[in-house]
mmCIF file of N, CA and C in Angstrom:
data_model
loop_
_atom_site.group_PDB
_atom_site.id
_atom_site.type_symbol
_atom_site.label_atom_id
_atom_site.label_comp_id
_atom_site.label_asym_id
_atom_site.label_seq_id
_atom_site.Cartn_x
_atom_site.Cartn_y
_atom_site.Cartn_z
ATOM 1 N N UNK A 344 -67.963 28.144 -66.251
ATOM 2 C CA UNK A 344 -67.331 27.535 -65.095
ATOM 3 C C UNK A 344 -66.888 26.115 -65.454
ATOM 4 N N UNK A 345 -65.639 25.824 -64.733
ATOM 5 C CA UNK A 345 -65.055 24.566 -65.243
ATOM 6 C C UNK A 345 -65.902 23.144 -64.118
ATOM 7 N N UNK A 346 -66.601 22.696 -65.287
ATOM 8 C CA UNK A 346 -67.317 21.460 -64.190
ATOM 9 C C UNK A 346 -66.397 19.869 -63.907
ATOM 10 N N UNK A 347 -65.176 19.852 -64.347
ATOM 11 C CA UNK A 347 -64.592 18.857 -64.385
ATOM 12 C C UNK A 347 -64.242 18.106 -65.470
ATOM 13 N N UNK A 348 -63.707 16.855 -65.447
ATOM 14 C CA UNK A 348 -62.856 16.586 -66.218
ATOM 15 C C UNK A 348 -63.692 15.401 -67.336
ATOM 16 N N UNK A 349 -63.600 15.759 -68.244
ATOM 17 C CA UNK A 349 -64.199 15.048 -69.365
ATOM 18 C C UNK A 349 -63.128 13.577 -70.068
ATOM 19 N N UNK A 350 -62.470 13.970 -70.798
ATOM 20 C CA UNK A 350 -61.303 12.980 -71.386
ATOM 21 C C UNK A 350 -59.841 13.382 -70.714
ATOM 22 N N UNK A 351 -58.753 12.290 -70.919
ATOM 23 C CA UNK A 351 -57.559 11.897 -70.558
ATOM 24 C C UNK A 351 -57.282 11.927 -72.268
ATOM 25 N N UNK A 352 -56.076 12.745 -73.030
ATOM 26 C CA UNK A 352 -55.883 12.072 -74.319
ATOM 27 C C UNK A 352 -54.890 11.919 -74.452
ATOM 28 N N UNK A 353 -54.456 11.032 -75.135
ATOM 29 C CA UNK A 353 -52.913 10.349 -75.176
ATOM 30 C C UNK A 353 -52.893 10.080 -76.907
ATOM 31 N N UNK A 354 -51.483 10.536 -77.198
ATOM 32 C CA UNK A 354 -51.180 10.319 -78.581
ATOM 33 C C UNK A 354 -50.292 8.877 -78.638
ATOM 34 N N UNK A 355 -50.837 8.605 -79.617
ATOM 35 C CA UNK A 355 -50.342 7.270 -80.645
ATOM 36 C C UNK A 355 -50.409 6.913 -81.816
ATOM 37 N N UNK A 356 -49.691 5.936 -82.122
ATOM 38 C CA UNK A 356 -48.838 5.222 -82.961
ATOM 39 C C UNK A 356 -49.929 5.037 -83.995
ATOM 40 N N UNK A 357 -50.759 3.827 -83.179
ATOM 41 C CA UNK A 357 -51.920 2.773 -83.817
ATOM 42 C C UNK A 357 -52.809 3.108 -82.953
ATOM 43 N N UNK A 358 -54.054 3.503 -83.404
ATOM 44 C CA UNK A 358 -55.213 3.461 -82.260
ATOM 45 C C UNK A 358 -55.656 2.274 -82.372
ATOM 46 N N UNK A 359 -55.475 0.972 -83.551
ATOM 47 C CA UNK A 359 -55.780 -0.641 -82.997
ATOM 48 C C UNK A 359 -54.647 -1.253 -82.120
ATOM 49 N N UNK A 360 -53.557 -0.833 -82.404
ATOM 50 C CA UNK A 360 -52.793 -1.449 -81.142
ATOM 51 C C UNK A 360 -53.395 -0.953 -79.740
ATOM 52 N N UNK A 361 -53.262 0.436 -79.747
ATOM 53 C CA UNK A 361 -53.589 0.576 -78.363
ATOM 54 C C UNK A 361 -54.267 0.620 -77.673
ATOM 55 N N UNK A 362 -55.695 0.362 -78.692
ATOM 56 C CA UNK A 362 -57.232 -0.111 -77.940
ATOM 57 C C UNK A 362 -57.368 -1.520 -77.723
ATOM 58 N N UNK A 363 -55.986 -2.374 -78.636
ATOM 59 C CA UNK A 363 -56.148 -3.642 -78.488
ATOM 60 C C UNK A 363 -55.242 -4.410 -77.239
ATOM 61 N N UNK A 364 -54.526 -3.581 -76.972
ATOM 62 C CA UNK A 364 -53.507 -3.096 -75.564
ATOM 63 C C UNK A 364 -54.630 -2.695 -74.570
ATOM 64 N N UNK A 365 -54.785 -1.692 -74.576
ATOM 65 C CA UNK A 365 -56.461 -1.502 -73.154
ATOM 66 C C UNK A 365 -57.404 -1.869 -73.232
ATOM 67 N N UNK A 366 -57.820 -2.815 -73.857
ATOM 68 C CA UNK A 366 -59.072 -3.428 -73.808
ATOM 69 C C UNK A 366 -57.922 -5.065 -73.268
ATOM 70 N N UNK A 367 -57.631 -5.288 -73.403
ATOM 71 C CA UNK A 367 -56.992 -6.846 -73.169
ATOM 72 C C UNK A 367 -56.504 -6.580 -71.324
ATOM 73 N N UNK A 368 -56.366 -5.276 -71.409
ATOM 74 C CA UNK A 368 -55.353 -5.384 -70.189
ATOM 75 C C UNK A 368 -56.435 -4.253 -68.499
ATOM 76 N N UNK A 369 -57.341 -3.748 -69.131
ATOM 77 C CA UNK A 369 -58.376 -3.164 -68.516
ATOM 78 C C UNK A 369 -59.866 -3.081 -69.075
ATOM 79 N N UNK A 370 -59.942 -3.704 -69.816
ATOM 80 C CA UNK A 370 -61.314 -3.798 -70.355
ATOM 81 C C UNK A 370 -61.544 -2.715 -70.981
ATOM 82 N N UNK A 371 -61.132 -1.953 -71.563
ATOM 83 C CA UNK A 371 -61.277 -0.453 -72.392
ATOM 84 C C UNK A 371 -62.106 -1.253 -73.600
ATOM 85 N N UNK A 372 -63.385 -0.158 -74.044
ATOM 86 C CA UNK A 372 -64.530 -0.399 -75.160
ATOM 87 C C UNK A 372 -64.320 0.824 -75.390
ATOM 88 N N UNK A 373 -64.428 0.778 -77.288
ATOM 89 C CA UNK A 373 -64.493 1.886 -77.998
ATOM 90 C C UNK A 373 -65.999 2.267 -77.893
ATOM 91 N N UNK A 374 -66.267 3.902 -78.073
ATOM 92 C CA UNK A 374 -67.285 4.646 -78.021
ATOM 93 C C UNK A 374 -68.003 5.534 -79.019
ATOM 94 N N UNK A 375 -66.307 5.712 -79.516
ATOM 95 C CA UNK A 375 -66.516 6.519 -80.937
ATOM 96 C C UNK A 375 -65.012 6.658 -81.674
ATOM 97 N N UNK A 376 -65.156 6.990 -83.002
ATOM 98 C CA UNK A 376 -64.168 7.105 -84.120
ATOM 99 C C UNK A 376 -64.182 7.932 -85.062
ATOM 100 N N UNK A 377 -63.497 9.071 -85.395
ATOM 101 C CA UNK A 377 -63.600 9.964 -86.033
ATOM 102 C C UNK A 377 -62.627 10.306 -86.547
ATOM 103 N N UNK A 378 -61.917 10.642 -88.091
ATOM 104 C CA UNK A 378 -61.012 11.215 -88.697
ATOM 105 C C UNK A 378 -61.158 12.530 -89.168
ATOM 106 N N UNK A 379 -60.393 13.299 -88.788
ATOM 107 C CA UNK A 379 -60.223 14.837 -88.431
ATOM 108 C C UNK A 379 -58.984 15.629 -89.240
ATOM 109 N N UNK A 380 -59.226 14.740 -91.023
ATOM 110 C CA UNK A 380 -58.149 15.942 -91.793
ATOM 111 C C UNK A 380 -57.404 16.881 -92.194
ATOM 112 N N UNK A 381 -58.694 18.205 -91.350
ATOM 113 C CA UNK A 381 -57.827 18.912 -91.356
ATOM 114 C C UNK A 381 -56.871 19.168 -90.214
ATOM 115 N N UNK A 382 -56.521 18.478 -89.147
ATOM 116 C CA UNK A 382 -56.015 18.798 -88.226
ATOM 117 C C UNK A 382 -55.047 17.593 -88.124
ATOM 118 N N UNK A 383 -55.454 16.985 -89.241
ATOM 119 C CA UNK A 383 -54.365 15.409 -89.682
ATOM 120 C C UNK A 383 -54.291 14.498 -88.616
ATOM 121 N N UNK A 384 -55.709 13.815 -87.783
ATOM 122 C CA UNK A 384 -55.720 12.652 -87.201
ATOM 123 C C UNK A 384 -57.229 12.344 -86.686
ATOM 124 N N UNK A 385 -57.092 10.793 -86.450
ATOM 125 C CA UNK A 385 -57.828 10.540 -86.250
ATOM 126 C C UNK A 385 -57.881 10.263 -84.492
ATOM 127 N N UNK A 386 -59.814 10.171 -84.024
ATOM 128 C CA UNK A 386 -59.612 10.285 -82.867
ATOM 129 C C UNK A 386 -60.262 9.063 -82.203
ATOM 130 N N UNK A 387 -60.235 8.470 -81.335
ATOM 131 C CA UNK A 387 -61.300 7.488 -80.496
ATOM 132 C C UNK A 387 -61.356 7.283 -79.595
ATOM 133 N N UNK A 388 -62.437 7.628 -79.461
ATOM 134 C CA UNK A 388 -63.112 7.979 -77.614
ATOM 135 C C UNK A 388 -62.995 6.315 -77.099
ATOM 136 N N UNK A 389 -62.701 5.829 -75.590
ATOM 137 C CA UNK A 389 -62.677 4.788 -74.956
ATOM 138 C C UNK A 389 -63.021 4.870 -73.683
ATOM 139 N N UNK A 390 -63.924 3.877 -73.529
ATOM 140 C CA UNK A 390 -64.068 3.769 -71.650
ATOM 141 C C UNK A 390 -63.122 2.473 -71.045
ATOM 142 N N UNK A 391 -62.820 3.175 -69.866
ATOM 143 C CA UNK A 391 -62.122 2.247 -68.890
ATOM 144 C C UNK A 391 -63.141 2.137 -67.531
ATOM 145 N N UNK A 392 -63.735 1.813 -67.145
ATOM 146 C CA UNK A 392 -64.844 1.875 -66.217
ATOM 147 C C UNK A 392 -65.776 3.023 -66.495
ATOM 148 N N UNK A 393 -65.515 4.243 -65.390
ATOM 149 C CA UNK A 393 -66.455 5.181 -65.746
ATOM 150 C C UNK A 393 -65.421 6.616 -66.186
ATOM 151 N N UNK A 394 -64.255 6.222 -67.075
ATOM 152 C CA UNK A 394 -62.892 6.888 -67.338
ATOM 153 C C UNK A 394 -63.644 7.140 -68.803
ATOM 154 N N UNK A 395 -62.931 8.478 -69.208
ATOM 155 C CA UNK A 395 -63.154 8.693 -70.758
ATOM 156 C C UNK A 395 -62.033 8.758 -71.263
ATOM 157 N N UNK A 396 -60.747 8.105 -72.224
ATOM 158 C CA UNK A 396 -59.697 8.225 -72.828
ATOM 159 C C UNK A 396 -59.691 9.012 -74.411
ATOM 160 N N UNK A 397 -59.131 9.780 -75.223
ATOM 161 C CA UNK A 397 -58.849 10.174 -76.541
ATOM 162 C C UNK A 397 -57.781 9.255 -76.658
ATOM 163 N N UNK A 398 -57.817 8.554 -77.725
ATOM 164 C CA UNK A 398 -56.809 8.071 -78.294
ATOM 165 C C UNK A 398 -56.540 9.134 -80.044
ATOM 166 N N UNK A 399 -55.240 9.244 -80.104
ATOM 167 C CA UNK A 399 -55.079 10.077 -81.386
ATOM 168 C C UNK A 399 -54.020 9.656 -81.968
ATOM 169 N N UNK A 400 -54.192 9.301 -82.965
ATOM 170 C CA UNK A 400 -53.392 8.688 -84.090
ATOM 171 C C UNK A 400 -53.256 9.722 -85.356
ATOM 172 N N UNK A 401 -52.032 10.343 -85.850
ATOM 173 C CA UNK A 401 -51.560 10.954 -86.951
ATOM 174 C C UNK A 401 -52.310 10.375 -88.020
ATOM 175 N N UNK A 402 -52.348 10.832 -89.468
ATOM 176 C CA UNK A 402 -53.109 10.854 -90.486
ATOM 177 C C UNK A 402 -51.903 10.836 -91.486
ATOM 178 N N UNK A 403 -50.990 11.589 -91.114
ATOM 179 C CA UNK A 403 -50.060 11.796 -91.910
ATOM 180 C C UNK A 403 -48.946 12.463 -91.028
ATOM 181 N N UNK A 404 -48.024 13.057 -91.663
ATOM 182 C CA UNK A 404 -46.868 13.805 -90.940
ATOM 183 C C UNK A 404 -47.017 15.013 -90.822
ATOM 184 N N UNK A 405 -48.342 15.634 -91.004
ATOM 185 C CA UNK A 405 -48.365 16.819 -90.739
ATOM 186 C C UNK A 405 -49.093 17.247 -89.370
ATOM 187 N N UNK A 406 -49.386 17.980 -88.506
ATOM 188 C CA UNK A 406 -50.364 17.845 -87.190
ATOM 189 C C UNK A 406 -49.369 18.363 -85.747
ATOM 190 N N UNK A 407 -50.079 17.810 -84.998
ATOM 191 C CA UNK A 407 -50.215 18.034 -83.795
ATOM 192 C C UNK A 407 -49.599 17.034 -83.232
ATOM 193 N N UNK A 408 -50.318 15.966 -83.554
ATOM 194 C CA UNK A 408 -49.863 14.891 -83.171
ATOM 195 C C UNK A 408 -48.841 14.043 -83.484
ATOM 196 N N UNK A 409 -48.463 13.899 -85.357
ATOM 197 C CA UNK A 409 -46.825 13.006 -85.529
ATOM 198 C C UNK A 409 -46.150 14.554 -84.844
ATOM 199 N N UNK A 410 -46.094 15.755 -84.626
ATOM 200 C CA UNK A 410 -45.289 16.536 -83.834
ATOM 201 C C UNK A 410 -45.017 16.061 -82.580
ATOM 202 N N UNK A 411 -45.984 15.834 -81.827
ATOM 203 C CA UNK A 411 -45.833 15.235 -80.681
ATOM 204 C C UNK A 411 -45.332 13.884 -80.357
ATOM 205 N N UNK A 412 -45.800 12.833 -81.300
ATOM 206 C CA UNK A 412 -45.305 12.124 -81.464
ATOM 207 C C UNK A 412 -43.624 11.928 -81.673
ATOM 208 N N UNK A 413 -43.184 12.740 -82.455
ATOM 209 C CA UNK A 413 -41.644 12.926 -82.963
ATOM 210 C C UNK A 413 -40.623 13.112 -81.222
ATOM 211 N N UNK A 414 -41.245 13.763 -81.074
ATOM 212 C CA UNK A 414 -40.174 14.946 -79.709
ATOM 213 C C UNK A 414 -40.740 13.714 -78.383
ATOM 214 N N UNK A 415 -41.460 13.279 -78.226
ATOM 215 C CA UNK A 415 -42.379 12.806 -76.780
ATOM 216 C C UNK A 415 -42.784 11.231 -77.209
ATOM 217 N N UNK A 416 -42.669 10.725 -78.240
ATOM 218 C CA UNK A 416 -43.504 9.505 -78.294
ATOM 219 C C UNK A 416 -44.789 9.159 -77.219
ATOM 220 N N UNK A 417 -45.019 7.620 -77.559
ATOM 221 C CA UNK A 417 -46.610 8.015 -76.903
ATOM 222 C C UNK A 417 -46.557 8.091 -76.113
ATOM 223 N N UNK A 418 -47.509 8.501 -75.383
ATOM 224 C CA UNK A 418 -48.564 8.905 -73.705
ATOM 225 C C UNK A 418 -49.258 10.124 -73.813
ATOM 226 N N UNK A 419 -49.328 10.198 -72.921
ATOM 227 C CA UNK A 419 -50.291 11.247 -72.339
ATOM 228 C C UNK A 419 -50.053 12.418 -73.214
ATOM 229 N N UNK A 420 -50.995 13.200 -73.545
ATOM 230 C CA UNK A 420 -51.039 14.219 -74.392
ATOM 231 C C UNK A 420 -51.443 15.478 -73.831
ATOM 232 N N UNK A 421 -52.905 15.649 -73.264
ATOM 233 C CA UNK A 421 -53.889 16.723 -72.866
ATOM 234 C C UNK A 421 -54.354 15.754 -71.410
ATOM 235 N N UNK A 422 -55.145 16.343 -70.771
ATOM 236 C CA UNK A 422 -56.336 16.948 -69.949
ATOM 237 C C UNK A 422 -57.802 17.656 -69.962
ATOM 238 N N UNK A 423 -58.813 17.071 -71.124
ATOM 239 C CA UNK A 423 -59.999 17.843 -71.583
ATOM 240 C C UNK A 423 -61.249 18.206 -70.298
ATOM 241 N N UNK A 424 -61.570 18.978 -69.980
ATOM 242 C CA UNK A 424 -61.863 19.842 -68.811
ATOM 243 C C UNK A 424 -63.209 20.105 -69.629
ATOM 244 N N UNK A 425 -64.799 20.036 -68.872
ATOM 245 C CA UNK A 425 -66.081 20.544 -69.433
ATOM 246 C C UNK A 425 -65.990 21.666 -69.018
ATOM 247 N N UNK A 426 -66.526 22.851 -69.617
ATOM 248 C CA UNK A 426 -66.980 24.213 -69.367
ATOM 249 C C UNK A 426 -68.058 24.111 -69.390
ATOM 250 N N UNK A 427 -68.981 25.013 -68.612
ATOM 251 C CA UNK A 427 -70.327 25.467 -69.597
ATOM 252 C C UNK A 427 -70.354 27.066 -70.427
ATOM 253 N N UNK A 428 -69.225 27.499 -70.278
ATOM 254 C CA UNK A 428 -68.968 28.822 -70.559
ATOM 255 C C UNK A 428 -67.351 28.846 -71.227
ATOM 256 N N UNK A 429 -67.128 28.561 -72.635
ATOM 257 C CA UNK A 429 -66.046 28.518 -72.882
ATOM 258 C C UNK A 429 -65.438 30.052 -72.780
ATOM 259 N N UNK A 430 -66.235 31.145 -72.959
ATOM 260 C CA UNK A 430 -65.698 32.618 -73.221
ATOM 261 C C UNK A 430 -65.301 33.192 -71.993
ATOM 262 N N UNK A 431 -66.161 32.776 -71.136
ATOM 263 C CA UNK A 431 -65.459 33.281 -69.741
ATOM 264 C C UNK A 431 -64.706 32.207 -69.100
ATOM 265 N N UNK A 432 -64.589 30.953 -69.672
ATOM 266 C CA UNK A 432 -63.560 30.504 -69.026
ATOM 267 C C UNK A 432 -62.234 30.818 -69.553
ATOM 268 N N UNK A 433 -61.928 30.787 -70.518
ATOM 269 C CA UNK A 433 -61.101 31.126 -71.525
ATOM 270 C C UNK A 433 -60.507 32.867 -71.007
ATOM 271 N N UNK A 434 -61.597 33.554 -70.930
ATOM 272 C CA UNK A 434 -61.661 35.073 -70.209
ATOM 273 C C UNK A 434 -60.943 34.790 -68.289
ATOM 274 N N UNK A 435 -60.965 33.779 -67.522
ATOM 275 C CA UNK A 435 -60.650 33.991 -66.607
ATOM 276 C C UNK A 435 -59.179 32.933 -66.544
ATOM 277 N N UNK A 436 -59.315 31.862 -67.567
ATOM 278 C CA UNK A 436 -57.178 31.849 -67.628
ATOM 279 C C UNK A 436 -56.615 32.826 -67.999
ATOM 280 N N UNK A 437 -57.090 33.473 -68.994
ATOM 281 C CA UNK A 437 -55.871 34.448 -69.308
ATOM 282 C C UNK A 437 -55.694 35.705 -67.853
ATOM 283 N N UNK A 438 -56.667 35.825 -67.472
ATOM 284 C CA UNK A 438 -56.725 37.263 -66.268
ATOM 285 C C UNK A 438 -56.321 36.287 -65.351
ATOM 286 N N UNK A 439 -55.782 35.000 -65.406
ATOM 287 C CA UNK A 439 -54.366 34.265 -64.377
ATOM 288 C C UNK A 439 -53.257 33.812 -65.230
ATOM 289 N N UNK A 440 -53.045 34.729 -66.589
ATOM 290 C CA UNK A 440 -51.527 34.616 -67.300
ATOM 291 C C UNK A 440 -51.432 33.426 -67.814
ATOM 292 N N UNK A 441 -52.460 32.370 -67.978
ATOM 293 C CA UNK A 441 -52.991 31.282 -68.884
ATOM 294 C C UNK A 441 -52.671 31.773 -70.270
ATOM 295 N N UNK A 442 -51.954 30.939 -71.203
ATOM 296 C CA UNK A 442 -52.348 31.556 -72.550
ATOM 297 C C UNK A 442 -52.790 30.349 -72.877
ATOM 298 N N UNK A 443 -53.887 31.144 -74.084
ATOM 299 C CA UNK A 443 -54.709 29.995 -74.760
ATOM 300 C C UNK A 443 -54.050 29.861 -76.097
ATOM 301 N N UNK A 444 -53.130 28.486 -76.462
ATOM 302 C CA UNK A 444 -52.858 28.486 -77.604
ATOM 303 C C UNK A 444 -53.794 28.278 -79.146
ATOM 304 N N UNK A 445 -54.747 27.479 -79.047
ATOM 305 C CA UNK A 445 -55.544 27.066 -80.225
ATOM 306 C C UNK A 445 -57.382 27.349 -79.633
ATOM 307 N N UNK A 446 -57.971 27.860 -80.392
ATOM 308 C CA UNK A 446 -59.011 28.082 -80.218
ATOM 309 C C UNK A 446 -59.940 27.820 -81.342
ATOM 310 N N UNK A 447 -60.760 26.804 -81.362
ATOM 311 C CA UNK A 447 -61.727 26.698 -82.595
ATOM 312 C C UNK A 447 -63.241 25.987 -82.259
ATOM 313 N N UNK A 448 -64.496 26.627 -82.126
ATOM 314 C CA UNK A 448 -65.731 26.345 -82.337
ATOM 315 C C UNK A 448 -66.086 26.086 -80.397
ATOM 316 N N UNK A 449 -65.993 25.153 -79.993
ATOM 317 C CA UNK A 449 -66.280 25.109 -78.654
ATOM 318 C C UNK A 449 -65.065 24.892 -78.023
ATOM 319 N N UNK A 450 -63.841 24.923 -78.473
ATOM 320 C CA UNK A 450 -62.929 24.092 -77.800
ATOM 321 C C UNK A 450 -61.868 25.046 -77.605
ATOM 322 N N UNK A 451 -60.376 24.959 -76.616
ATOM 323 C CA UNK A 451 -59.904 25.607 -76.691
ATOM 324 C C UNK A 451 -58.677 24.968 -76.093
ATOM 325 N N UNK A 452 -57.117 25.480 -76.191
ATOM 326 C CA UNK A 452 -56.198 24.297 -75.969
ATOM 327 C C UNK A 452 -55.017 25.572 -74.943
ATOM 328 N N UNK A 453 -54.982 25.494 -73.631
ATOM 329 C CA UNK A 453 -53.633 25.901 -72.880
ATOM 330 C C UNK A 453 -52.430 25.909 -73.486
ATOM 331 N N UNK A 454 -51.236 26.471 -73.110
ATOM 332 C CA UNK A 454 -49.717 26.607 -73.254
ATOM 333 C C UNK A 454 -49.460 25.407 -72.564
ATOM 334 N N UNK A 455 -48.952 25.002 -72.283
ATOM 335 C CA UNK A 455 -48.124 23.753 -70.919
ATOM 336 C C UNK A 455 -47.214 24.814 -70.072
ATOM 337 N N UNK A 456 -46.366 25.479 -71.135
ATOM 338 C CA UNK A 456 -45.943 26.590 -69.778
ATOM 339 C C UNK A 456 -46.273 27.511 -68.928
ATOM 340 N N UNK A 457 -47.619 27.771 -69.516
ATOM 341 C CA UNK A 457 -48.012 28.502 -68.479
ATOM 342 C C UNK A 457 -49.516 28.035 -67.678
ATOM 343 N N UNK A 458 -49.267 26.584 -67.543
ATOM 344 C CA UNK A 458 -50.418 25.408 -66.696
ATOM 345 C C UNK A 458 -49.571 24.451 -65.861
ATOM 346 N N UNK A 459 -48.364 24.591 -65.959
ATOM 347 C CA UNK A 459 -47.636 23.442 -64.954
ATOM 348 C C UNK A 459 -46.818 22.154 -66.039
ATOM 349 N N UNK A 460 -46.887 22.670 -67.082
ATOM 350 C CA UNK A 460 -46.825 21.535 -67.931
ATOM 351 C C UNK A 460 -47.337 20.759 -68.516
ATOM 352 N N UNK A 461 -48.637 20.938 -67.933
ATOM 353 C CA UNK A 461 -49.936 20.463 -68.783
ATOM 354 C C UNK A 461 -50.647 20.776 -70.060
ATOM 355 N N UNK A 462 -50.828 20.608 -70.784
ATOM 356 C CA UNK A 462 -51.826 20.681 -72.027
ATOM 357 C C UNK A 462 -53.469 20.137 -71.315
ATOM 358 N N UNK A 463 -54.173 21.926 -71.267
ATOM 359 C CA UNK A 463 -55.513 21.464 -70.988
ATOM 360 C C UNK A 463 -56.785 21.816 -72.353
ATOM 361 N N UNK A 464 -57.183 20.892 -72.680
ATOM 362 C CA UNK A 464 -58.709 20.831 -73.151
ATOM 363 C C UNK A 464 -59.602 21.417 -72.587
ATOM 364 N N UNK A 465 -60.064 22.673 -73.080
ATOM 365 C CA UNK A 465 -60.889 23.023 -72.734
ATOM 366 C C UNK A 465 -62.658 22.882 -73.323
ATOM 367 N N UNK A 466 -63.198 21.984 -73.311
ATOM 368 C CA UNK A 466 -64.113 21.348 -74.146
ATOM 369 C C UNK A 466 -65.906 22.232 -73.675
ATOM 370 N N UNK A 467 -66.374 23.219 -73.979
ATOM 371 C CA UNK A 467 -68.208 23.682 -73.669
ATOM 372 C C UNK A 467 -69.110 22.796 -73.945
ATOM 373 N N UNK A 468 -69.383 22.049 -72.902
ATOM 374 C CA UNK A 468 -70.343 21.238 -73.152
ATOM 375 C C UNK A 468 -71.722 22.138 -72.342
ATOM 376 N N UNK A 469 -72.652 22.207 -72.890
ATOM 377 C CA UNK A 469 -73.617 22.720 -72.452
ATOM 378 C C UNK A 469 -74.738 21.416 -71.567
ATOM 379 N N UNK A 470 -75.328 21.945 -70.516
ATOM 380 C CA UNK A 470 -76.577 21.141 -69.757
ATOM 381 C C UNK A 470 -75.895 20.254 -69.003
#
């Protein structure tokens, strides 16, 4: 079951510009930092009060993200959503014509066309 909304993620350029951009301009503090090769970027979690942001920065030109980057420049990217049940959640978008494009370990990533235009995160966090 979907318990609500975990992260906001937005692709970018520089994740020091743009933590140095929301932290100056809303008080945004980094939480965490992680580079993610094979998927060619790096990621960093940020709070804005009691807000969770992804910031994602390309690694190289290969990914998800300089893709997104190319066609959309920055903003908003996804919508990451907690499950406690990724299989039946995953099991009850598609039995509403949801397709799930990327699926790996707990996580799982919507179409935009067939969510409203959205890119949702589907993230199993257990407890």
């Amino acid at each position: 079951m979907i318990k609500g909304i975990n992260h906001i993620g937005m692709a970018v350029k520089s994740i020091d510009e743009t933590l140095g951009l929301l932290s100056g301009i809303f008080g945004a503090k980094e939480i965490g930092r992680k580079a993610f090769p094979d998927i060619g970027q790096t990621s960093c979690l940020v709070v804005i009060g009691d807000s969770k942001y992804e910031l994602m920065e390309p690694l190289g030109s290969e990914g998800i993200v300089p893709k997104f980057l190319a066609k959309n420049g920055e903003g908003f990217h996804h919508i990451s959503l907690v499950s406690n049940d990724l299989d039946a959640d995953c099991a009850n978008l598609e039995s509403h014509g949801v397709k799930i494009i990327a699926r790996a370990g707990t996580t799982a990533f919507t179409h935009p066309k067939t969510t409203g235009g959205i890119v949702y995160e589907i993230e199993e966090i257990k407890g």
